[in-house]
Amino acid sequence: MTDAPPSDPSALDAAVRRLVTSGAAGRNGSPRSIGDRTPVAGYAWVVVTSATAVTVLSERVAGLPAGVRVAAVGEPTARVARAAGWVVDLVPDETSAAGLVQELPDTDGTVLFPRSEIAAPTLVDGLRARGIDVDDVVAYRTVGTGDEPITLDTAPAAVLVTSGSVAREIARRMTPLDPRTVVACIGPGTADDARAAGLPVHAVGRTRSAEALLDAVVEALNPTTPHQEGHP
C-alpha cells in the first residue's frame, strides 16, 4: 500500500485556505478555555487519526493559527503532530475514532477532519450526532501497489496488519497464508477488519502503536508466553 494525493484536491485546497484564516495569527497553543464555545471564523479544532494526515496538512500550512486546537487519535499520531510544531490538546484514552468522539469537548466551531479516502465514517457521524459541525475532507488516498499475487519463497513467521486497507490487500494478494504464519493486528478495530476480510487473527496490540504491535508479535512467536487470541 502507498499514499497518493486526492483525485480532486479542491476540497482540501479550500480547507487549507479556511484553516489559515482561523483565529488570530500566532502559535496554535495559545490558551483557550475548554468551556469556551465562541465560534471562530475558520476552524476550532483539527482532528487527525493518522500520521499521513498530519504530514499532508503540515506540508501545506506552515503553522496552525492561534486558537485552533488539535486532537490526535493515538500517541504515534500525536508525536508526528508535535514534530510538525503543533500543540496537541487532546489524545483520547481510548485509542480509536469512537474514543475521540466521546472525549472531544463541546464546541460551536467547526472541526476540520483531514482523512484517508477510505476512512470509516465513525468519527464524522459521531461528532455530527453530537451537533458538532465537521468539515470532512479527503486529504489522501491509500492505493494498492499492484494486482498480482504476492508469493514468497519462505512462509513469513508473521504478517503485520496496520489498517483495514492493509488487511484487505493481504487477503486479496497473499492468501491462503501458511497456517504457521501469525497474523498480528495493531488494534481491535483493525482486528475486526481483518476478520471481515477473511483473515485469522492471532495477536492484537494492547494499544494502537507500533511498539505494542511488535510486543504482541514477540509474545505470539514465543512459545513460553501465554497464547494470543485465536492462536493455537
Coordinates of C-alpha atoms in Angstrom, one line a residue:
M1 CA 0.0 0.0 0.0
T2 CA 1.1 3.6 -0.7
D3 CA -0.4 7.0 -0.3
A4 CA -1.4 9.3 -3.1
P5 CA -3.0 12.8 -3.4
P6 CA -6.8 13.0 -3.6
S7 CA -8.3 12.6 -7.0
D8 CA -9.8 16.0 -6.7
P9 CA -7.8 18.3 -4.4
S10 CA -10.3 21.2 -4.5
A11 CA -11.9 20.4 -1.1
L12 CA -8.5 20.1 0.6
D13 CA -7.3 23.4 -1.0
A14 CA -10.5 25.1 0.3
A15 CA -9.9 23.7 3.8
V16 CA -6.3 24.9 3.8
R17 CA -7.4 28.4 2.9
R18 CA -10.0 28.4 5.6
L19 CA -7.6 27.0 8.1
V20 CA -5.0 29.8 7.7
T21 CA -7.8 32.4 8.5
S22 CA -8.8 30.6 11.7
G23 CA -8.4 32.6 14.9
A24 CA -5.7 35.2 15.3
A25 CA -2.2 34.9 13.8
G26 CA 0.3 33.1 16.0
R27 CA 1.0 29.8 17.8
N28 CA -1.8 27.3 17.9
G29 CA -1.1 26.6 21.6
S30 CA -2.5 30.0 22.8
P31 CA -4.7 29.5 25.8
R32 CA -8.4 28.8 25.2
S33 CA -10.8 27.5 27.9
I34 CA -12.4 24.1 27.4
G35 CA -15.7 25.7 28.1
D36 CA -15.1 28.5 25.5
R37 CA -17.9 27.9 22.9
T38 CA -17.3 31.1 20.9
P39 CA -17.4 30.4 17.2
V40 CA -14.4 31.2 15.1
A41 CA -14.3 32.3 11.5
G42 CA -12.3 29.2 10.4
Y43 CA -11.9 26.1 12.4
A44 CA -12.0 25.5 16.2
W45 CA -10.3 22.1 16.0
V46 CA -8.2 20.0 13.7
V47 CA -8.7 16.3 14.3
V48 CA -6.2 13.8 12.9
T49 CA -6.3 10.0 13.1
S50 CA -3.1 9.2 11.1
A51 CA 0.4 10.4 10.7
T52 CA -0.2 10.8 7.0
A53 CA -3.0 13.3 7.6
V54 CA -0.6 15.4 9.7
T55 CA 2.1 15.3 7.1
V56 CA -0.3 16.3 4.3
L57 CA -1.6 19.2 6.2
S58 CA 1.7 20.4 7.7
E59 CA 3.2 20.4 4.2
R60 CA 0.5 22.9 3.1
V61 CA 0.3 25.0 6.2
A62 CA 3.4 26.5 7.8
G63 CA 1.8 26.6 11.2
L64 CA -1.6 26.4 12.8
P65 CA -3.2 29.8 13.8
A66 CA -3.7 30.6 17.5
G67 CA -6.9 29.3 18.9
V68 CA -7.0 26.3 16.7
R69 CA -6.9 23.2 18.9
V70 CA -5.6 19.8 17.9
A71 CA -6.9 16.3 18.7
A72 CA -5.0 13.2 17.7
V73 CA -6.0 9.5 17.9
G74 CA -3.1 7.7 19.4
E75 CA 0.3 8.7 20.7
P76 CA 2.1 7.8 17.5
T77 CA -0.1 10.3 15.6
A78 CA 0.3 12.9 18.4
R79 CA 4.1 12.5 18.2
V80 CA 4.1 13.3 14.5
A81 CA 1.9 16.3 15.1
R82 CA 4.2 17.6 17.8
A83 CA 7.2 17.1 15.5
A84 CA 5.4 19.3 12.9
G85 CA 5.3 22.0 15.5
W86 CA 1.6 21.6 16.6
V87 CA 0.4 21.7 20.2
V88 CA -1.7 18.6 20.8
D89 CA -4.6 19.4 23.1
L90 CA -6.3 16.0 23.3
V91 CA -5.3 12.4 22.9
P92 CA -8.3 10.2 23.9
D93 CA -7.7 7.5 26.5
E94 CA -9.4 5.0 24.1
T95 CA -7.2 4.9 21.0
S96 CA -10.0 5.0 18.4
A97 CA -12.2 7.4 16.5
A98 CA -15.1 6.4 18.8
G99 CA -12.9 7.3 21.8
L100 CA -12.3 10.7 20.3
V101 CA -16.0 11.3 19.6
Q102 CA -16.6 10.7 23.3
E103 CA -13.8 12.9 24.6
L104 CA -13.8 15.9 22.3
P105 CA -15.2 18.9 24.2
D106 CA -18.4 20.6 23.0
T107 CA -17.7 23.3 20.5
D108 CA -19.8 25.7 18.4
G109 CA -16.9 26.0 16.0
T110 CA -16.2 23.7 13.0
V111 CA -13.9 20.7 13.3
L112 CA -11.6 20.0 10.3
F113 CA -11.1 16.3 9.7
P114 CA -8.5 15.6 7.0
R115 CA -8.6 11.9 6.3
S116 CA -7.9 9.0 4.0
E117 CA -10.4 8.4 1.2
I118 CA -11.3 5.1 2.7
A119 CA -11.6 6.2 6.3
A120 CA -14.6 4.8 8.2
P121 CA -17.4 7.3 8.9
T122 CA -17.2 6.7 12.7
L123 CA -15.7 10.0 13.7
V124 CA -17.7 12.2 11.3
D125 CA -21.0 10.5 12.1
G126 CA -20.3 10.5 15.8
L127 CA -19.4 14.2 16.1
R128 CA -22.3 15.3 13.9
A129 CA -24.7 13.2 16.1
R130 CA -23.5 15.4 19.0
G131 CA -24.4 18.5 17.0
I132 CA -20.8 19.4 16.1
D133 CA -20.1 20.8 12.6
V134 CA -17.4 18.8 10.8
D135 CA -15.6 19.6 7.6
D136 CA -14.9 16.1 6.3
V137 CA -12.1 16.5 3.8
V138 CA -10.2 13.8 1.8
A139 CA -6.5 14.6 2.3
Y140 CA -5.0 11.5 0.7
R141 CA -5.8 8.2 -0.9
T142 CA -4.4 4.8 0.1
V143 CA -3.8 2.8 -3.0
G144 CA -2.5 -0.7 -3.8
T145 CA 0.8 -1.3 -5.5
G146 CA -0.4 -4.0 -7.9
D147 CA -2.8 -6.7 -8.6
E148 CA -0.6 -9.8 -9.0
P149 CA -0.5 -12.3 -6.1
I150 CA 2.5 -11.9 -3.7
T151 CA 4.4 -15.1 -3.4
L152 CA 7.3 -15.7 -1.0
D153 CA 10.0 -18.4 -1.1
T154 CA 9.6 -18.9 2.6
A155 CA 6.4 -18.5 4.6
P156 CA 6.7 -15.5 6.9
A157 CA 6.7 -16.0 10.6
A158 CA 4.3 -13.1 11.0
V159 CA 2.2 -10.7 9.0
L160 CA 1.6 -7.2 10.5
V161 CA -1.7 -5.6 9.8
T162 CA -1.8 -1.9 10.5
S163 CA -5.1 -0.9 9.0
G164 CA -8.3 -2.3 7.4
S165 CA -7.0 -1.4 3.9
V166 CA -3.8 -3.5 4.6
A167 CA -5.9 -6.4 5.8
R168 CA -7.9 -6.3 2.6
E169 CA -4.8 -6.1 0.5
I170 CA -3.3 -9.1 2.3
A171 CA -6.5 -11.1 1.8
R172 CA -6.5 -10.2 -1.9
R173 CA -2.9 -10.9 -2.7
M174 CA -1.4 -13.2 -0.1
T175 CA -4.0 -15.8 0.8
P176 CA -4.0 -18.5 1.5
L177 CA -1.5 -17.8 4.2
D178 CA 0.7 -20.6 5.7
P179 CA -1.1 -21.9 8.8
R180 CA 2.1 -21.3 10.8
T181 CA 2.1 -17.6 9.9
V182 CA 0.9 -15.3 12.8
V183 CA -1.4 -12.5 11.8
A184 CA -0.9 -9.6 14.2
C185 CA -3.2 -6.5 14.2
I186 CA -2.4 -3.1 15.5
G187 CA -5.6 -2.7 17.4
P188 CA -9.1 -4.2 18.0
G189 CA -10.7 -2.2 15.1
T190 CA -8.1 -3.4 12.7
A191 CA -8.6 -6.9 14.0
D192 CA -12.3 -6.7 13.2
D193 CA -11.4 -5.5 9.7
A194 CA -9.0 -8.4 9.3
R195 CA -11.6 -11.0 10.3
A196 CA -14.1 -9.3 8.0
A197 CA -11.6 -9.7 5.1
G198 CA -11.3 -13.5 6.0
L199 CA -8.0 -13.4 7.8
P200 CA -7.3 -15.3 11.0
V201 CA -6.2 -13.0 13.9
H202 CA -3.6 -14.5 16.3
A203 CA -2.4 -11.4 18.1
V204 CA -3.6 -7.9 18.8
G205 CA -1.6 -5.0 20.2
R206 CA -2.6 -3.8 23.6
T207 CA -2.6 -0.2 22.4
R208 CA -2.7 1.2 18.9
S209 CA 1.0 1.7 18.4
A210 CA 3.9 0.1 16.5
E211 CA 5.6 -0.8 19.8
A212 CA 2.6 -2.6 21.2
L213 CA 2.1 -4.5 17.9
L214 CA 5.7 -5.7 17.9
D215 CA 5.3 -6.8 21.6
A216 CA 2.2 -8.8 20.6
V217 CA 4.2 -10.5 17.7
V218 CA 7.0 -11.4 20.1
E219 CA 4.6 -12.9 22.6
A220 CA 2.8 -14.8 19.8
L221 CA 6.0 -16.3 18.4
N222 CA 7.5 -17.2 21.8
P223 CA 6.0 -20.5 22.9
T224 CA 6.9 -19.7 26.6
T225 CA 4.4 -16.8 26.7
P226 CA 0.6 -17.0 27.1
H227 CA -1.3 -17.8 23.9
Q228 CA -2.6 -14.9 22.0
E229 CA -6.2 -14.5 20.8
G230 CA -7.0 -17.2 18.2
H231 CA -3.5 -18.7 18.2
P232 CA -3.3 -22.4 18.9

